[in-house]
Every structure is written in structure tokens, then in C-alpha cells.
Amino acid sequence: MASILEEYENSLSRANLPSQTRVPGIPLSGYVNARLEKETPIFNKQRIDFNPPENINSLVVCSNQLCMSLGRETILRIDLVKADQPNQVDRGRKDDSQVHKIFLDPTGSHLLIALNTNECLYLNRNAQKVRLLSRWKGHLIESIGWNKILGNETNTGPILVGTSQGQIFEAEISTSEGGLFSTNPDQYFRYIHALEEETGPVPVCCLEIHRGCDNRFCIIATTKKRLFQFTGKIPEGMEQQGFASLFSQPADDLPSIQEFPESLGYSEIAFYTQKLRSFPSSFAWMMGNGVLYGTLDFSRPDSVLSDVQVWEYPSNMDLRFDKPMSIVLTQFHFLLLLPDRVKAICILNGQVVFEDVFTEKFGPLKRMVKDPILGQIWIHTERAVFRYHVDREPRDVWKMYMNMGKFDLAKEFCKDRPECMDIVLAKEAEHCFQNKKYKESAKCYALTQNYFEEIALKFIEAKQEEALMEFLLKKLSNLKSTEKIQATLLTTWLTELYLNHLGVLEGDASKKSLYLKTRDEFRSFLSSPRNKECLFHNRASIHDLLASHGDTEHMVYFAVLMQDYERVVSHHCQHDDYIEALNVLSKHRDEKLFYKFSPVLMQHNPKKVVDAWIAMGKRLDPKNLIPALVNYSQSAGTQINEAIRYMEHCVYELGETEQAIHNYLLSLYAQFRPDSLLEYLEQAGNNANRIHYDLKYALRLCAEHEHHRACVHVYKVMELYEEAVDLALKVDVDLAKSCADLPEEDEELCKKLWLKIARHVVQEEKDVKKAMVCLSSCNLLKIEDILPFFPDFVTIDHFKEAICSSLEAYNNHIKELKREMEDATQSAKRIREDMQEMRNKYGSVDPQDKCTVCDFPLLNRPFYLFLCGHMFHYDCLMQVVVPNLPAYKQVKLEDLQKKLGTTVQPSKSRSRTKDEDTISLGKGQQTREQVKADIDDIVAVECAYCGELMIRSINKPFIDPEKYEEELMSWL
């Protein structure tokens, strides 16, 4: 619980806070800035719960390692991660020496203790014993320039040491690997430079070593009134050799020295390094008449100090009593430690933004330090330690940048605060508007939450139509997808503005380039993917708007953009621009539009229309184009080449099977291209099931146009061979002959057809020789079949050769039958001999013979012996054969095995006769031997390894797929 004195101190600190000036913003911004609690200050002080056993002389903090000198003999070290485990080390000196200053490197590992007796002690983080640096004796150490590049936990690398006499030494401290310390922790200590003022040698108050880009080093050293810079490039890999080369440059090459007339008797410089950067970005130097601060630019050849400004101490500040003692630099502030308070000054505007007064409860303030690695700020008195937390330091930076007119920087620091961003944007927009930068103002206004109507009227009153359009475009791009009404209003308004602007520019020939540019912008606006959906739902209004301005060009463009190609094609057709209409159809390939506009286009440019149809390929259904073709063919008379070309493309290229298409092509052929009719019918084939046209329609069509050969072909396809032959005889006898040979399986019909041909030849043509040729062409006809057709006056001489040939054929046929009978008799005789021989054939089995399947002795169980030499046990053969038998044989085999099991086993007595065995089975049942014979006929009809069974199983794997994994594992 805080004491009354601490509460008084906190209230005093809050009372001294400068009042926050309210930044005037644009009213009605859309954001409500309501805060339920008072905002915490940027610098929040916290007293550390620590009561030192002795007075605190000095304190340093680096990398969460806090070291302090207590009293005369004690060094206290605290790891802030484990703050409850402090480590106390005795200096080991019993003389009157006192600690002058202590220094801690950036790693928090190397602690240097400067004594007022011109001696220096060293203490490593991992050590419990303080070591004397013998080479450093005789110098009062005022400052240390640590090596942030090469320094580590065991070695400092080359460092710089400043003394009270203005001398700068280079040194290095290292601990050995084997023990806690080496014999001499100070590796070397050599003089390299001296600093002076007009009065002579002065203490080196501060030393800093920094490396910038391209291995360029900069050493900054300060005295009471002067600031020195030593810059130069050290080759990569040569950093270990030290910094002597930077101090050995000619005097003309050294940069100018910063000097101020007044002095506090000391000075102190602070740096700020951003995260993820290896070198500082800004500095602040506390000297006699104020604080010199600015940025650091390591690329500058003369001085790395840039944008330098001076914050002078207030006139009411008495430097005799209120001397600043320490300075700390943060990102946007530097903090000054005065004897009784801390002041924070903003480096952007030089204003005091924070003041914290300390009471005398814990004694006078001694020093303020900053952890350069973690950024924490520490202050100590003789009896207490305080720490400042920096809470959201950039929170109000945006206001300062905004008031300075640096709007880009202001927006950078309020990205995550939309209410602040809105104020900045409104301020920037107003600034641009007042400076007549209307387009930039419109872009900023569009991002604010100000009233839309107010801003729009502002640009309208200023007659800045282009800026208004810019504002509307930006506002439209920032709308959410759910704000559909707002989007509709903006797109309609912008369309109207664009059309007005285009109308004005179009009438002025001198502004043609501006017109073309504006036209492209308008088209980009219409084609924008973000606006497309809104325009699509509102396309009727946009079309009306375009029509009201008479902008036919953009009406077509917008219709194409909205994929309203029907409107585009209709427009071209109404203006008799059929070529362009066809180009739109061909480009966008909408089959529905093809169906709708093809009848009109076909009347004016049939060739290109058919070309477009062919280019569409199978996307078009030819059946839906027949109305256009029929209309065209009726009006064009015989000029139907394009219609036939498209129908042929559908049939021959696309493989169209629709009957209507084939019927229509057939009708075109029949009417206008009879030469192609028969070719088409022949290509279609003779199989009625594979023909796509209607046979009856084709027959009627061909008959109407008297295409007899085509009719004959249709008759053949319909298998009306008699009609085909009858019609063919009217055209060509050879055609009739080809028809007569078609019914090959029906000899009677074939003979009948040939008789028709013969009768026609004899009776109609009265040509006996041709009749004889017909007789020789058909094997089914005999001379006696065609004799009735000849007239009575025909003499026998005409048939002598035919009759002789017929008799000779009969004679040869009789001889052939006799020869076949003799061959059959010989074959029967040979078969009887083979059967007799088989009855006497036998085979022998040796006692050592084994079953081919199981490889066990054969004679142990019933077995089978095949002529090929393979031998099987009865059960082994069953295992091999049964799984491969057809299902019906397996069923039959099961029935036989059941019958065999129900029969009585015959007695071993040889006197039992076959008749007795038959009686024992019952009347009408098979004998046991018959059942066995039937089983043998199924199982042992052939050898399982040599017969058909093995051939059928050639495609089966040797190992059952279900047992493959098991078999595979057995081999591993």
C-alpha cells in the first residue's frame, strides 16, 4: 500500500504535466472519441522494491544486468530476470579509495570500476573476484567507448578509454578459456590521441563507437564544450586491429569540431537505435547552454550529424542550482535529469511534454541511465531506485506531424487508430483545398468520415468537376460490398458526369487527346471488376442514360461489357450492319443468339454465316438451324450451295446422327444434286440399324424425283429384294444381278430372284446367249429351271453346251458321294481297331513313385495313373481339378459323392457277384462302380497338368492375391 508521501509525490507529478492542447479537427467526422478512463502518461514511473544496505554511489544497466556500487567496498549485481537472487561482491580494498564511476559493456558481462586513486578494477559476470587492471594505473577513467561489433561475454574487443586529462587510449580485456581470469585480463593499453580545449587538456566526458554502412566507422568524443568526430573506413576483417587509423588521419581530413561557449563543467551525449538496426538514428548532447539534438547520417563525408537543432535551457532555469545531470534519448523525446525532477522534451517541436517532481524522501537524484539494449530508463538516489516504463510513445506524434504539415508522417503514426487517421486526412484535405490542389484534396476527403453531401457541394461550388469525379471514384472504391444502394447512386452519378465531360470535349477539336484519355478512363470505369456487378444490376438505367446522351458508341460498348450481346446484334441488324453483327456473334459464340439471328443474317450473307456455324462446331445444334436454312432455300431457289455445305459438314465432319438433319440433306440432294444422292446413300451403308435417315421418307423422295437407282438402293437396305430386282430390271440387268445375290442365306429367295432376271432376259430381251450367261452366273439355277421361259421355236443347239455341262456336273457329284462313303467306312474300321488296342493297354507303378502334387508315396492312398506318366492321389487330384470345374459340373460331382457315400461298401469276399451288388443298392439305382466311373469321367477325364485345365489356367497367378502378403512375409 502506498504511503501518504508517495501519493503526494504522484499527485505532484500529475499536477506538473503540461496541459494537452486540443487539436482542432473537422467537425462531424463520424468518429466519437469517448474515453472511459484517463489515458496513462507516456513515461510511467515505478519505484523498485529495493532497500540498499548502503548508499548507492553509481548505477549502470545493460542487457538486463544491473550493477551498482554501494558504500566503500561493495559491488551489487542483479540479473533482472532473476531479481530475487542478487549477487554481492567485495572490492577487496581496505584503503581510502572511492568509486569514481562504473561502466558496463552492452552484453552486460564486463564491469569496469574506476577509482579516485587513478586505478581501475575489472569484474566479469561469471566471476566473484575483482581484478586490478595494472596497465590502466595512473589514469582517472572518465568514459569508455565499447566495441558493439566484436564484444562478447569473454572478450571486449578493441575499446576506447577516455581519461580526465583528455587522453584517449585503446585497450582490450579478455578472460582465459581454462580459468576464470587470465594472468593479465588487460591485453594491452596504448595511447592513441588527446583532446584539448582552448584552456588545455580537459576530461573526455563521453566516447561512442558506431559502424555505419560499408564498414564505415565513426567515433564521437565529447569534452565540456566540444564534440569531436573521427570517421573512416576500416577494411572488412581488420576490425580486430583497432581504431588507431581513424585518429592518425591528417588534420585537414578531420571533420570540424562542434563547440559551444558555455560549459556545465561536464557534458553527456545519448543515442537512440531503432529495433533491428545496428547503428543509431538520432542523438542528443547535453552541454552548457542547452541540448543539441538531431539525426545521424553515416553516409555523409564530413559530419554524421544531420538536421541539428538546439533546445536552449529555459530562461527561468538557474544553472547554478538546476544543472541538468543526465540525459536519455528515446524515439521522440529526450529526458533531462535535474536535481529534483525529470523533464521530457519532444524532439519534434521542442515542447516540454512531461515533468516528474521527486520529493526529498529518498535523497537527491544522482544519475539517470538507459539500458541501450532493452530501452528501459533507470534513475537512482542514494537510497532508492526508480524505473520508467515508456508506454506507447508515438501515440501523439501524429498530432505534431499534422500541425507541422508533414501529413505522410502523421498518417504513418496513426495507422491503427482510425479516429486519428480521419482527423489527419481531413486536415490534409482542407490544406490541399485551400492551396487549390483539388484532386489531392478529393482523394483525402474520400477517405474521411465527413458528410458526403457537404464535401460534394464544396467541389460543386468551386466548379471543380474533375475533382468531384475523383472524390466519387475514391468513395466508390472504399464502399463495402453490402452498401449496394450507395454504389448504385455513385456509379449512376459518375456515368452522368463522364458523359457530360465527354460531350463537352467531343465538340472541341483542339482537345481530342484529352477526349480520348477521358474516354479510356470512362471505359475503364465501366469495365472495372469492382463496379461490374453494380452496373449489371442497374444496366437498364445506364442504357437509358447512354441513350439520352445519344452516345451510340458507348451503348454498344456497355452492352458488350454486360454481355448483353442480343442488344448489340439487334443494334447492328437494325442499322443493316450484318457483317458486324456476325462478327459479334462469332466473337462471343452464344449459341442462343445464333439460333435467333441466323434467319435474318442468312438472307444477306449466307457464306459467312455458314463459316461462322462451322467455326462453332458442336456447340450449335444443327436441328435448331433448319428453320433458317429452309427459309433461305425457299427464297433463293436453286442457290442452296451454302445450305448443302453446312449439312455435309454436320454429317461428314461432326458425325451428326439426328434423323432430321439427314432427311433434310437427303431432300436437298434429291432436289438439287441428284449426282450426290446415290453417293450419300452408299456411304450411309446397307445396315438399316445404322442408317440415320428415314428409309420410307427416302424411298418416297427418290420415287417422286424418279431417282430409280437410289430407290433400288433403299429397297436393298429395307431388304425388299423382289421390289429392288423388279425396279432394277427397268434400269439395268447388272444392277438386278447385284440385288439378286444379296439374300445369301435364303437360297429359295435367291433362286427366285435369278429366275426373274432370267425370265426378263428371255422374254423381254429375247437374248438366249445372255440367258445362258445368267445361268452361268448363278449356281442355283439349272438348265431345266429356265427351259420353260424359252419360246417353242428355239432349237436344241442353243442349249447343247448347257445340257452337257449339267449332266457332267451330276456325274461328278455322284462320284464325290461314293468317295466320301468309302472314306467313312475306312475311318470306322480304324476306330474299332484303336478301341480294341486300348482295352489291352496298361501301366506299371513302382513302390518308390510319389504323387505329383504332394510328393508323398503314391501307394499309400487310392491314386490315378495317366498315360502321360503323371500320378496323383485321389484327394490331391480332387483339390487341383474341382476349383477349376464349371459350376454345373461341381454340383454334379457333389451329387455323385453323396450317392457314393450312401452305397454299401462291397464285401472283400471274391464270391460276391455283380448281381448281388446291384440288388443291395435297390432297384433303379446306380451301382457303386457306375458312380465311381461317373466321378472319374468328371475328375480324371484328362491329366490336370497336361490337359485343357492347365491351358485355361495360364492367366492365373501362381500365388493367390489374397495370400500374397502372407507368402511374401514368409520369405523374409
Coordinates of N, CA, C and O in Angstrom, one line a residue, residues 28-152:
L28 N -18.0 16.7 -37.3 CA -18.8 15.7 -37.9 C -18.0 14.7 -38.6 O -18.2 14.4 -39.8
S29 N -16.9 14.2 -38.0 CA -16.0 13.2 -38.7 C -16.6 11.8 -38.7 O -16.0 11.0 -39.4
G30 N -17.6 11.5 -37.9 CA -18.1 10.2 -37.9 C -17.6 9.3 -36.8 O -18.0 8.2 -36.6
Y31 N -16.5 9.8 -36.1 CA -16.0 9.0 -35.0 C -16.3 9.7 -33.7 O -16.2 11.0 -33.6
V32 N -16.6 9.0 -32.7 CA -16.8 9.5 -31.3 C -15.7 9.2 -30.5 O -15.4 8.0 -30.3
N33 N -15.0 10.2 -30.0 CA -13.8 9.9 -29.2 C -14.2 9.9 -27.7 O -14.0 10.9 -27.0
A34 N -14.7 8.8 -27.2 CA -15.1 8.7 -25.8 C -14.1 7.8 -25.1 O -13.8 6.7 -25.5
R35 N -13.6 8.3 -24.0 CA -12.6 7.6 -23.2 C -13.2 7.4 -21.8 O -13.6 8.3 -21.1
L36 N -13.3 6.1 -21.4 CA -13.9 5.8 -20.1 C -12.9 6.0 -19.0 O -13.3 6.3 -17.8
E37 N -11.6 5.9 -19.2 CA -10.6 6.2 -18.2 C -9.6 7.2 -18.7 O -9.4 7.3 -19.9
K38 N -9.0 7.8 -17.8 CA -7.9 8.8 -18.2 C -6.7 8.0 -18.7 O -6.3 7.0 -18.2
E39 N -6.2 8.5 -19.8 CA -5.1 7.8 -20.5 C -3.8 7.9 -19.7 O -3.5 8.9 -19.1
T40 N -3.1 6.8 -19.6 CA -1.9 6.8 -18.8 C -0.8 7.6 -19.5 O -0.8 7.7 -20.7
P41 N 0.1 8.2 -18.7 CA 1.2 9.0 -19.3 C 2.1 8.1 -20.1 O 2.2 6.9 -19.9
I42 N 2.9 8.8 -21.0 CA 3.9 8.1 -21.8 C 5.0 7.5 -20.9 O 5.4 6.3 -21.0
F43 N 5.4 8.3 -19.9 CA 6.5 7.9 -19.0 C 5.9 7.6 -17.7 O 5.4 8.5 -17.0
N44 N 5.9 6.3 -17.3 CA 5.2 5.9 -16.1 C 6.3 5.4 -15.1 O 7.0 4.4 -15.4
K45 N 6.4 6.1 -14.0 CA 7.4 5.8 -13.0 C 7.0 4.7 -12.1 O 5.9 4.6 -11.7
Q46 N 8.0 3.9 -11.7 CA 7.8 2.8 -10.8 C 9.0 2.7 -9.8 O 10.1 2.6 -10.3
R47 N 8.7 2.7 -8.6 CA 9.8 2.6 -7.6 C 10.1 1.1 -7.4 O 9.2 0.3 -7.2
I48 N 11.4 0.7 -7.5 CA 11.8 -0.6 -7.3 C 11.8 -1.0 -5.8 O 12.3 -0.2 -5.0
D49 N 11.2 -2.1 -5.5 CA 11.1 -2.6 -4.1 C 12.5 -3.1 -3.7 O 12.8 -4.3 -3.7
F50 N 13.4 -2.1 -3.3 CA 14.8 -2.5 -3.0 C 15.3 -1.4 -2.0 O 15.2 -0.2 -2.2
N51 N 15.8 -1.9 -0.9 CA 16.3 -1.1 0.2 C 17.8 -1.4 0.3 O 18.2 -2.4 0.8
P52 N 18.7 -0.6 -0.3 CA 20.1 -0.9 -0.3 C 20.7 -0.9 1.1 O 20.3 0.0 1.9
P53 N 21.6 -1.8 1.4 CA 22.2 -1.8 2.8 C 23.1 -0.6 3.0 O 23.3 -0.1 4.1
E54 N 23.6 0.0 1.9 CA 24.5 1.2 2.0 C 24.0 2.2 0.9 O 23.2 1.9 0.0
N55 N 24.6 3.4 1.0 CA 24.3 4.4 0.0 C 24.7 3.9 -1.4 O 25.8 3.3 -1.5
I56 N 23.9 4.3 -2.4 CA 24.3 4.0 -3.8 C 25.1 5.1 -4.3 O 24.8 6.2 -4.4
N57 N 26.3 4.7 -4.8 CA 27.3 5.6 -5.4 C 27.1 5.8 -6.9 O 27.0 6.9 -7.4
S58 N 27.0 4.6 -7.6 CA 26.9 4.6 -9.0 C 26.0 3.4 -9.4 O 25.9 2.4 -8.7
L59 N 25.4 3.6 -10.6 CA 24.5 2.5 -11.1 C 24.6 2.5 -12.6 O 24.5 3.5 -13.3
V60 N 24.7 1.3 -13.2 CA 24.6 1.1 -14.6 C 23.8 -0.1 -14.9 O 23.6 -1.1 -14.1
V61 N 23.2 -0.1 -16.1 CA 22.3 -1.2 -16.6 C 22.5 -1.5 -18.1 O 22.6 -0.6 -18.9
C62 N 22.7 -2.8 -18.4 CA 22.9 -3.2 -19.8 C 22.4 -4.6 -19.9 O 22.7 -5.5 -19.1
S63 N 21.6 -4.9 -20.9 CA 21.1 -6.3 -21.2 C 20.5 -7.0 -20.0 O 20.8 -8.1 -19.7
N64 N 19.7 -6.2 -19.2 CA 19.0 -6.7 -18.1 C 20.0 -7.1 -16.9 O 19.6 -7.8 -16.0
Q65 N 21.2 -6.6 -17.0 CA 22.2 -6.7 -15.9 C 22.3 -5.4 -15.2 O 22.8 -4.4 -15.9
L66 N 22.0 -5.3 -13.9 CA 22.1 -4.1 -13.2 C 23.2 -4.2 -12.2 O 23.3 -5.2 -11.4
C67 N 24.1 -3.2 -12.2 CA 25.3 -3.2 -11.3 C 25.3 -1.9 -10.6 O 25.1 -0.8 -11.2
M68 N 25.6 -1.9 -9.3 CA 25.7 -0.7 -8.5 C 26.8 -0.8 -7.5 O 27.1 -1.9 -7.0
S69 N 27.3 0.4 -7.2 CA 28.4 0.5 -6.2 C 27.7 1.0 -4.9 O 27.1 2.1 -4.9
L70 N 27.9 0.2 -3.8 CA 27.3 0.6 -2.5 C 28.4 0.9 -1.5 O 29.4 0.1 -1.4
G71 N 28.3 2.0 -0.9 CA 29.3 2.4 0.1 C 30.7 2.5 -0.4 O 31.0 3.0 -1.5
R72 N 31.6 1.9 0.4 CA 33.0 2.0 0.0 C 33.6 0.7 -0.6 O 34.5 0.7 -1.4
E73 N 32.9 -0.5 -0.2 CA 33.6 -1.7 -0.6 C 32.7 -2.7 -1.4 O 33.2 -3.7 -1.9
T74 N 31.4 -2.4 -1.6 CA 30.5 -3.4 -2.1 C 30.1 -3.1 -3.6 O 29.8 -1.9 -3.9
I75 N 30.1 -4.2 -4.4 CA 29.6 -4.1 -5.7 C 28.4 -5.1 -5.7 O 28.5 -6.3 -5.5
L76 N 27.2 -4.6 -6.1 CA 26.0 -5.4 -6.1 C 25.5 -5.6 -7.5 O 25.4 -4.7 -8.3
R77 N 25.4 -6.9 -7.9 CA 25.0 -7.2 -9.3 C 23.6 -8.0 -9.2 O 23.4 -8.9 -8.4
I78 N 22.7 -7.5 -10.1 CA 21.3 -8.1 -10.1 C 21.0 -8.5 -11.6 O 21.0 -7.6 -12.4
D79 N 20.7 -9.7 -11.8 CA 20.1 -10.2 -13.1 C 18.6 -9.9 -13.0 O 17.9 -10.6 -12.2
L80 N 18.1 -9.0 -13.7 CA 16.7 -8.6 -13.6 C 15.8 -9.7 -14.0 O 14.6 -9.6 -13.7
V81 N 16.2 -10.7 -14.7 CA 15.4 -11.8 -15.0 C 15.2 -12.6 -13.7 O 14.1 -13.2 -13.5
K82 N 16.2 -12.7 -12.9 CA 16.1 -13.3 -11.6 C 16.4 -12.3 -10.5 O 17.5 -12.4 -9.8
A83 N 15.6 -11.3 -10.3 CA 15.8 -10.2 -9.5 C 15.9 -10.6 -8.0 O 16.4 -9.9 -7.2
D84 N 15.3 -11.8 -7.7 CA 15.3 -12.2 -6.3 C 16.6 -12.9 -5.9 O 16.7 -13.4 -4.8
Q85 N 17.6 -12.9 -6.8 CA 18.9 -13.6 -6.5 C 20.0 -12.6 -6.7 O 20.8 -12.7 -7.6
P86 N 20.1 -11.5 -5.9 CA 21.2 -10.6 -6.1 C 22.6 -11.2 -5.7 O 22.7 -12.1 -4.9
N87 N 23.6 -10.6 -6.4 CA 25.0 -11.1 -6.1 C 25.9 -10.0 -5.6 O 26.0 -8.9 -6.3
Q88 N 26.4 -10.2 -4.5 CA 27.2 -9.1 -3.8 C 28.7 -9.5 -3.8 O 29.1 -10.6 -3.5
V89 N 29.5 -8.6 -4.3 CA 31.0 -8.8 -4.5 C 31.7 -7.7 -3.7 O 31.4 -6.5 -3.8
D90 N 32.8 -8.1 -2.9 CA 33.6 -7.2 -2.2 C 34.7 -6.7 -3.1 O 35.3 -7.4 -3.8
R91 N 35.0 -5.3 -3.0 CA 36.0 -4.8 -3.9 C 37.4 -5.3 -3.4 O 38.3 -5.3 -4.2
G92 N 37.5 -5.7 -2.2 CA 38.8 -6.2 -1.7 C 39.8 -5.1 -1.4 O 41.0 -5.4 -1.4
R93 N 39.4 -3.9 -1.3 CA 40.3 -2.8 -1.0 C 40.0 -2.2 0.4 O 38.8 -1.9 0.7
K94 N 41.0 -2.1 1.2 CA 40.8 -1.6 2.6 C 41.3 -0.2 2.8 O 41.4 0.4 3.9
D95 N 41.8 0.5 1.7 CA 42.3 1.8 1.7 C 41.1 2.8 1.7 O 40.0 2.5 1.7
D96 N 41.5 4.1 1.5 CA 40.5 5.2 1.4 C 40.0 5.4 0.0 O 39.3 6.4 -0.2
S97 N 40.3 4.6 -0.9 CA 39.8 4.8 -2.3 C 38.3 4.7 -2.4 O 37.6 4.0 -1.7
Q98 N 37.8 5.5 -3.3 CA 36.3 5.5 -3.5 C 36.0 5.3 -5.0 O 36.9 5.6 -5.9
V99 N 34.8 4.8 -5.3 CA 34.4 4.6 -6.7 C 34.1 5.9 -7.3 O 33.3 6.7 -6.8
H100 N 34.8 6.1 -8.4 CA 34.6 7.4 -9.2 C 33.4 7.2 -10.2 O 32.5 7.9 -10.2
K101 N 33.5 6.1 -11.0 CA 32.5 5.8 -12.0 C 32.5 4.3 -12.2 O 33.6 3.6 -12.0
I102 N 31.4 3.7 -12.7 CA 31.4 2.3 -13.1 C 30.9 2.3 -14.5 O 30.0 3.1 -14.9
F103 N 31.4 1.3 -15.3 CA 31.0 1.1 -16.7 C 30.7 -0.3 -17.0 O 31.4 -1.2 -16.5
L104 N 29.6 -0.6 -17.7 CA 29.2 -1.9 -18.1 C 29.0 -2.0 -19.6 O 28.4 -1.1 -20.2
D105 N 29.6 -3.1 -20.2 CA 29.5 -3.2 -21.7 C 28.1 -3.6 -22.1 O 27.3 -4.0 -21.3
P106 N 27.8 -3.5 -23.5 CA 26.4 -3.8 -23.9 C 26.0 -5.2 -23.7 O 24.8 -5.5 -23.6
T107 N 26.9 -6.2 -23.5 CA 26.5 -7.6 -23.3 C 26.2 -7.8 -21.8 O 25.6 -8.9 -21.4
G108 N 26.5 -6.8 -20.9 CA 26.3 -7.0 -19.5 C 27.3 -7.9 -18.9 O 27.0 -8.4 -17.7
S109 N 28.4 -8.2 -19.5 CA 29.4 -9.2 -19.0 C 30.6 -8.5 -18.4 O 31.2 -9.1 -17.5
H110 N 31.0 -7.4 -18.8 CA 32.3 -6.8 -18.4 C 32.0 -5.5 -17.6 O 31.4 -4.5 -18.2
L111 N 32.4 -5.4 -16.3 CA 32.2 -4.3 -15.5 C 33.5 -3.7 -15.1 O 34.4 -4.4 -14.6
L112 N 33.7 -2.4 -15.4 CA 34.9 -1.6 -15.1 C 34.5 -0.7 -13.9 O 33.5 0.0 -14.0
I113 N 35.4 -0.6 -12.9 CA 35.2 0.2 -11.7 C 36.4 1.2 -11.7 O 37.5 0.8 -11.4
A114 N 36.1 2.4 -11.9 CA 37.2 3.5 -11.9 C 37.2 4.0 -10.5 O 36.2 4.5 -9.9
L115 N 38.4 4.1 -9.9 CA 38.6 4.6 -8.6 C 39.2 6.0 -8.6 O 39.9 6.4 -9.6
N116 N 39.0 6.7 -7.5 CA 39.5 8.1 -7.5 C 41.0 8.1 -7.2 O 41.6 9.2 -7.2
T117 N 41.6 6.9 -7.0 CA 43.0 6.8 -6.8 C 43.8 6.5 -8.1 O 44.9 6.0 -8.1
N118 N 43.1 6.8 -9.3 CA 43.7 6.6 -10.6 C 44.0 5.1 -10.8 O 45.0 4.8 -11.5
E119 N 43.1 4.3 -10.4 CA 43.2 2.9 -10.6 C 41.8 2.4 -11.2 O 40.8 3.1 -11.1
C120 N 41.9 1.2 -11.8 CA 40.7 0.7 -12.5 C 40.6 -0.8 -12.2 O 41.6 -1.6 -12.3
L121 N 39.5 -1.3 -11.7 CA 39.2 -2.7 -11.4 C 38.3 -3.3 -12.5 O 37.5 -2.6 -13.1
Y122 N 38.4 -4.6 -12.6 CA 37.6 -5.3 -13.6 C 36.9 -6.5 -12.9 O 37.4 -7.2 -12.1
L123 N 35.6 -6.7 -13.3 CA 34.8 -7.8 -12.7 C 34.0 -8.4 -13.9 O 33.2 -7.7 -14.5
N124 N 34.2 -9.7 -14.1 CA 33.4 -10.4 -15.1 C 32.1 -10.9 -14.5 O 32.0 -11.2 -13.3
R125 N 31.1 -11.1 -15.4 CA 29.8 -11.5 -14.9 C 29.9 -12.9 -14.2 O 29.2 -13.2 -13.2
N126 N 30.8 -13.8 -14.7 CA 30.9 -15.1 -14.2 C 31.9 -15.2 -13.1 O 32.2 -16.3 -12.7
A127 N 32.4 -14.1 -12.6 CA 33.5 -14.1 -11.6 C 33.0 -13.5 -10.3 O 32.0 -12.8 -10.3
Q128 N 33.6 -13.9 -9.2 CA 33.3 -13.4 -7.9 C 34.4 -12.6 -7.3 O 34.3 -12.2 -6.1
K129 N 35.5 -12.4 -8.1 CA 36.6 -11.7 -7.6 C 37.0 -10.5 -8.5 O 37.0 -10.7 -9.7
V130 N 37.3 -9.4 -7.9 CA 37.6 -8.2 -8.6 C 39.1 -8.3 -8.9 O 39.9 -8.6 -8.1
R131 N 39.5 -7.9 -10.2 CA 40.9 -7.9 -10.6 C 41.3 -6.5 -10.9 O 40.6 -5.6 -11.4
L132 N 42.5 -6.2 -10.6 CA 43.2 -4.9 -10.9 C 43.7 -4.9 -12.3 O 44.4 -5.8 -12.7
L133 N 43.4 -3.9 -13.0 CA 44.0 -3.7 -14.4 C 45.3 -2.9 -14.2 O 45.3 -1.7 -14.1
S134 N 46.4 -3.6 -14.2 CA 47.7 -3.0 -13.8 C 48.1 -1.9 -14.9 O 48.7 -0.9 -14.6
R135 N 47.8 -2.2 -16.2 CA 48.2 -1.3 -17.2 C 47.5 0.0 -17.2 O 47.9 1.0 -17.8
W136 N 46.3 0.0 -16.6 CA 45.5 1.2 -16.5 C 45.8 2.2 -15.3 O 45.3 3.2 -15.2
K137 N 46.8 1.8 -14.5 CA 47.1 2.5 -13.3 C 47.7 3.9 -13.7 O 48.5 4.0 -14.6
G138 N 47.3 4.9 -12.9 CA 47.8 6.2 -13.1 C 46.8 7.1 -13.9 O 47.2 8.2 -14.2
H139 N 45.6 6.5 -14.3 CA 44.7 7.3 -15.1 C 43.3 7.3 -14.4 O 42.9 6.2 -14.0
L140 N 42.7 8.5 -14.3 CA 41.4 8.6 -13.8 C 40.4 8.4 -15.0 O 40.3 9.3 -15.9
I141 N 39.7 7.3 -15.0 CA 38.8 7.0 -16.2 C 37.5 7.8 -16.1 O 36.8 7.7 -15.1
E142 N 37.2 8.5 -17.2 CA 36.0 9.2 -17.3 C 35.0 8.6 -18.3 O 33.8 8.8 -18.1
S143 N 35.4 7.9 -19.3 CA 34.5 7.4 -20.3 C 35.1 6.1 -20.9 O 36.3 6.0 -21.0
I144 N 34.2 5.3 -21.4 CA 34.5 4.1 -22.1 C 33.7 4.0 -23.5 O 32.5 4.2 -23.5
G145 N 34.4 3.7 -24.5 CA 33.8 3.5 -25.8 C 33.8 2.0 -26.1 O 34.8 1.4 -26.5
W146 N 32.7 1.4 -25.9 CA 32.6 -0.1 -26.0 C 32.5 -0.5 -27.5 O 32.0 0.2 -28.3
N147 N 33.1 -1.7 -27.8 CA 33.0 -2.2 -29.1 C 31.8 -3.1 -29.3 O 31.8 -4.2 -28.8
K148 N 30.8 -2.6 -29.9 CA 29.5 -3.3 -30.1 C 29.6 -4.4 -31.2 O 28.7 -5.2 -31.3
I149 N 30.6 -4.3 -32.0 CA 30.7 -5.2 -33.1 C 31.4 -6.5 -32.7 O 31.0 -7.6 -33.0
L150 N 32.6 -6.4 -32.0 CA 33.4 -7.6 -31.7 C 33.2 -8.0 -30.2 O 33.7 -9.1 -29.9
G151 N 32.6 -7.2 -29.4 CA 32.5 -7.6 -28.0 C 31.6 -8.8 -27.7 O 30.5 -8.9 -28.4
N152 N 32.0 -9.6 -26.8 CA 31.2 -10.8 -26.4 C 31.4 -11.0 -24.9 O 32.0 -10.2 -24.2

